[in-house]
Coordinates of C-alpha atoms in Angstrom, one line a residue:
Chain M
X168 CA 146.7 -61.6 90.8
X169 CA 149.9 -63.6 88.9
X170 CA 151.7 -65.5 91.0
X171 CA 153.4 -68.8 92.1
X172 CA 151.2 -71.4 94.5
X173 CA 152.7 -74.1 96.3
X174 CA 150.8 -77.1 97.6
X175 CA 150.8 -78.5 100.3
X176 CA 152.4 -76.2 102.2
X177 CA 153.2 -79.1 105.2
X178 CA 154.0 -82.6 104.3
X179 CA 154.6 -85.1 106.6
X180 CA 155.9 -88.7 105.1
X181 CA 156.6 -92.0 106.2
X182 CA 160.3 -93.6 105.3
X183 CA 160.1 -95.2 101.8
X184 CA 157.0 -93.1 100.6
X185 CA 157.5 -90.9 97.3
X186 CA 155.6 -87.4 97.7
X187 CA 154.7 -85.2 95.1
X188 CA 154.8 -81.1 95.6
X189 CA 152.8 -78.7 93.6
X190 CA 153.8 -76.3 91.9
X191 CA 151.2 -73.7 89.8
X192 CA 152.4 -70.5 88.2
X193 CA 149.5 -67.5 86.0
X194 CA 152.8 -65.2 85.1
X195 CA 153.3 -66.7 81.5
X196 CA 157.2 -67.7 82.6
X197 CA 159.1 -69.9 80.9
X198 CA 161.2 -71.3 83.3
X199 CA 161.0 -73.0 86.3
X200 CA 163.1 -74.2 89.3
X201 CA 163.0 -76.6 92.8
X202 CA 165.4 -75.4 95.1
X203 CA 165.9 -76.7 98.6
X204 CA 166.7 -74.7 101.6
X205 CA 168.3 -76.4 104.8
X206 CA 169.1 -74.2 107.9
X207 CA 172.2 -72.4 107.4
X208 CA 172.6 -73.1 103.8
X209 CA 172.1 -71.2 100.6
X210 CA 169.4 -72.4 98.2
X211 CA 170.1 -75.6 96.2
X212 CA 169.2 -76.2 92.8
X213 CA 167.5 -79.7 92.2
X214 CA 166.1 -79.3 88.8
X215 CA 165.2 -76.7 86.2
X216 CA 163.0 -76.0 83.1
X217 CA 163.7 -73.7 80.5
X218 CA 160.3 -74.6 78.0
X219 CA 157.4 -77.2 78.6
X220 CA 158.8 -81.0 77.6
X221 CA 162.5 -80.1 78.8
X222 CA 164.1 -79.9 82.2
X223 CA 167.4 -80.4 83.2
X224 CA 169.2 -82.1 86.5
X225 CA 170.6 -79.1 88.9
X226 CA 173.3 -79.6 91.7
X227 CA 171.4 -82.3 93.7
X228 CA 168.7 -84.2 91.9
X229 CA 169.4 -87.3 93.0
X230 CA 166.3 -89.1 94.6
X231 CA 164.3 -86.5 92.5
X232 CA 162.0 -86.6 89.9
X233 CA 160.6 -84.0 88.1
X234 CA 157.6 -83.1 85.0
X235 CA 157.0 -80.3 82.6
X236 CA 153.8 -81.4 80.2
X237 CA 152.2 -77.5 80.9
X238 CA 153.8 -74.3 81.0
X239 CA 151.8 -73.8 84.4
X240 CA 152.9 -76.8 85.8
X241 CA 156.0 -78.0 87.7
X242 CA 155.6 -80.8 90.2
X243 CA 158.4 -82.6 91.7
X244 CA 158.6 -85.8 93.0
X245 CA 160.6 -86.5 96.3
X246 CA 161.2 -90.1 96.2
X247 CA 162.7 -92.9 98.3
X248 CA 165.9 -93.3 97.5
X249 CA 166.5 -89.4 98.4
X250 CA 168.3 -89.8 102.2
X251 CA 167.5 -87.4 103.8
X252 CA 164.2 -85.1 102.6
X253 CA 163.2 -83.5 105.5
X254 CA 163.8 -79.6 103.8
X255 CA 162.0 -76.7 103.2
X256 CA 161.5 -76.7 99.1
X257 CA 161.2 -73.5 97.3
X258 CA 159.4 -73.5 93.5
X259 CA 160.5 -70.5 91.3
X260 CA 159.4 -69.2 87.7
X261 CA 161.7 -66.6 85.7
X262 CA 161.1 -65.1 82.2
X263 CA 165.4 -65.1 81.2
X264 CA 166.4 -61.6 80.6
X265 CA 163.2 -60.1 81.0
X266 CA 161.6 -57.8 83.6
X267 CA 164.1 -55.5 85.8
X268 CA 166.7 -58.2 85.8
X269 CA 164.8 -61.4 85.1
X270 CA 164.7 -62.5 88.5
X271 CA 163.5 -64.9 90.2
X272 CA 159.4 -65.0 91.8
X273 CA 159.0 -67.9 94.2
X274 CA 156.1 -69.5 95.7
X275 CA 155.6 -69.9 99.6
X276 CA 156.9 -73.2 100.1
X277 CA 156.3 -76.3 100.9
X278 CA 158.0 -77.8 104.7
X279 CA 158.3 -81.9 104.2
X280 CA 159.3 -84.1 107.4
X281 CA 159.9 -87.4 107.3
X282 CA 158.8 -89.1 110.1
Chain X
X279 CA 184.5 -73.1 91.7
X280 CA 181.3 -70.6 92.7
X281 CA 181.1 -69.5 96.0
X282 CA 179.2 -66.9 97.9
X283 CA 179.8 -65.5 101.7
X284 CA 177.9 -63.4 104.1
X285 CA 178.1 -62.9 107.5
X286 CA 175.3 -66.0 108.9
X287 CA 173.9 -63.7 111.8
X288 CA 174.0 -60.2 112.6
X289 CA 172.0 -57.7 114.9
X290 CA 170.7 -54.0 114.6
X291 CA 168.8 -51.7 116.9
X292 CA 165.8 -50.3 115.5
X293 CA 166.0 -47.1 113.8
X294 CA 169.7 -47.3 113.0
X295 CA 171.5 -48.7 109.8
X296 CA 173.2 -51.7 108.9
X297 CA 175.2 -53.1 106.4
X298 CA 175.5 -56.4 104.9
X299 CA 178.4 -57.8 103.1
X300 CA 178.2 -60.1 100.5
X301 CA 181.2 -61.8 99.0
X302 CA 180.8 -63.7 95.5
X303 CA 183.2 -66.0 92.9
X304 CA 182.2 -67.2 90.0
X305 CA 182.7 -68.2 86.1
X306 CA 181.6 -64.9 84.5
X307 CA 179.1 -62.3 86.1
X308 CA 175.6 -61.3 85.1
X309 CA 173.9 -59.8 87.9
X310 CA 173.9 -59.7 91.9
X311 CA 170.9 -60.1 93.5
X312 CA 169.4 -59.7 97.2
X313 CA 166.2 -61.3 98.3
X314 CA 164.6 -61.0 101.5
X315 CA 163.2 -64.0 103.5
X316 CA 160.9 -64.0 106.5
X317 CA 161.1 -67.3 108.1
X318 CA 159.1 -70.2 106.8
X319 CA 158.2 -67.8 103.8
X320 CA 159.3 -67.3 100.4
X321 CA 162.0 -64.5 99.0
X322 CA 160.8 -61.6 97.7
X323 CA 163.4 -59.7 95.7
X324 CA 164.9 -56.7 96.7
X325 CA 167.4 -55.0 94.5
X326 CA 169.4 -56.1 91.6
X327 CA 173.1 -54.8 90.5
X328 CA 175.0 -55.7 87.6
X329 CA 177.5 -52.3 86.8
X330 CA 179.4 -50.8 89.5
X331 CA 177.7 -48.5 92.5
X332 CA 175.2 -47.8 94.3
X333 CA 171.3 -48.4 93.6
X334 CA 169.2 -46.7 95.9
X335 CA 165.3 -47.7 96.4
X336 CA 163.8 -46.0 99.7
X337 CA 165.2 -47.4 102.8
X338 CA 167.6 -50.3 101.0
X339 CA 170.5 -49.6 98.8
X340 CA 172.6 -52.0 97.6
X341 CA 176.4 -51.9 96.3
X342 CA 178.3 -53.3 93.9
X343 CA 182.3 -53.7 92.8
X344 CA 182.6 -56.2 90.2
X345 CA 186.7 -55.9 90.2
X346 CA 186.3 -56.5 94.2
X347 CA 183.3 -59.3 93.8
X348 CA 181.9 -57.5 96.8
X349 CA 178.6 -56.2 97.4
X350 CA 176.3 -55.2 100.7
X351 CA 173.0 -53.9 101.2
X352 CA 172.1 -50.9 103.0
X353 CA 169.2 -50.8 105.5
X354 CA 168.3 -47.7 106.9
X355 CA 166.0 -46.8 109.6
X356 CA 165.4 -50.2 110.6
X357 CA 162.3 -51.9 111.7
X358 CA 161.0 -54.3 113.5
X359 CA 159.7 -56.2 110.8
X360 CA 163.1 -55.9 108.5
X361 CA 164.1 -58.8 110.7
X362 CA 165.0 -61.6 108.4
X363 CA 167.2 -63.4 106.3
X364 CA 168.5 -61.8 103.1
X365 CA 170.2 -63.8 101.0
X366 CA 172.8 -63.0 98.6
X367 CA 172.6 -64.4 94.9
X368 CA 175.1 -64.3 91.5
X369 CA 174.5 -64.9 88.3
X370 CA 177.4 -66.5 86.7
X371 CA 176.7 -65.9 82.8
X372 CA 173.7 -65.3 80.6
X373 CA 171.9 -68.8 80.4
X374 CA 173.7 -70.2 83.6
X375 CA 171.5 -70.7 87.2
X376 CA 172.1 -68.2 90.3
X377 CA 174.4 -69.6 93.1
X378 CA 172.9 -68.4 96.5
X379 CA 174.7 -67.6 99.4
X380 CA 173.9 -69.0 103.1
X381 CA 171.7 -66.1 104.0
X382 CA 172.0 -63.5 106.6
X383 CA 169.8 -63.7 109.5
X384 CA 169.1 -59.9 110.5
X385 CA 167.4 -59.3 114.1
X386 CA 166.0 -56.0 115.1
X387 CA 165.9 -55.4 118.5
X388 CA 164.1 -52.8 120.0

């Protein structure tokens, strides 16, 4: 079945570490997001890719890094110099005006803690 | 600026109905969305309204007034397992990211 996978799905990292989350999509879309959820706050955008090569900085990508060489593929890197990490991050894949209303399919997650 | 309210908790017996507002501003309008979150899992989309009125699809309906930037969603005949959070997402323009509201955290009681 098509779908979005996450790894891993629990990170735990030590202060000044950079982690790297997985993100894997099979349903042929061309873009791709990294969103962060924190308790009691809506989803926020931290970066975005519209076609393989491109991506662009969302709403909080400071500390952030982020790759596009395959169409599948979407890893983000949580580095450092971001202040406070400990989130629940969200990958998502849309095809833009497609499907009933070319919304968004997101993976499972992935929960980082900084220890 | 883009903003989106909801109500942050709310609680429903099961079997009854309940209604969840949703509250939007933004720079141009393509679309309302509402996803539904169990915790520690991933949203799975629910409904999707971008003209006026009501879209119906089994036990959820949601609303729409584009002049009021208001829309809810309907749950009827609640369950158990409709607890969660459903959150509440705009689509400014064509081409331009959704803006998410906080989420509404639904509990069912019994």
């Amino acid at each position: 079945d098509g779908g979005i996978t996450q790894s891993p799905k629990y990170l735990f990292r030590k202060e000044g570490q950079n982690v790297t989350l997985s993100c894997e999509q099979n349903l042929n879309h061309d873009a791709m997001y990294w969103y962060r959820q924190d308790p009691g706050q809506g989803l926020r955008l931290i970066y975005y890719s519209q076609i393989v090569n491109d991506f662009q900085k969302g709403d909080i990508a400071e500390g952030y890094s982020v790759s596009r060489e395959k169409k599948e593929s979407f890893p983000l890197t949580v580095t450092s110099a971001q202040k406070n990490p400990t989130a629940f991050y969200l990958c998502a894949s849309r095809i833009p005006g497609q499907g009933i209303a070319g919304e968004l399919f997101f993976g499972e997650g992935s929960r980082l803690t900084v220890l | 600026g883009q903003n989106i309210d909801q109500p942050t908790e709310m609680t429903a017996t099961e079997g009854a109905i309940v209604q969840i507002n949703c509250t939007y501003q933004t720079s141009g309008f393509n679309g309302l969305f509402w996803y539904q979150q169990h915790a520690g899992e991933a949203p799975t989309f629910l409904s999707y309204n971008v003209l006026d009125g009501l879209e119906e699809k089994g036990r959820f309906s949601s609303f729409l007034s584009r002049s009021k930037g208001y829309s809810y969603l309907l749950l009827k005949e609640l369950q158990m397992k409709d607890s969660a959070s459903y959150l509440c997402a705009a689509r400014p323009a064509y081409g331009q990211n959704f803006v998410f509201g906080p989420g509404t955290r639904l509990s069912v009681l019994p």
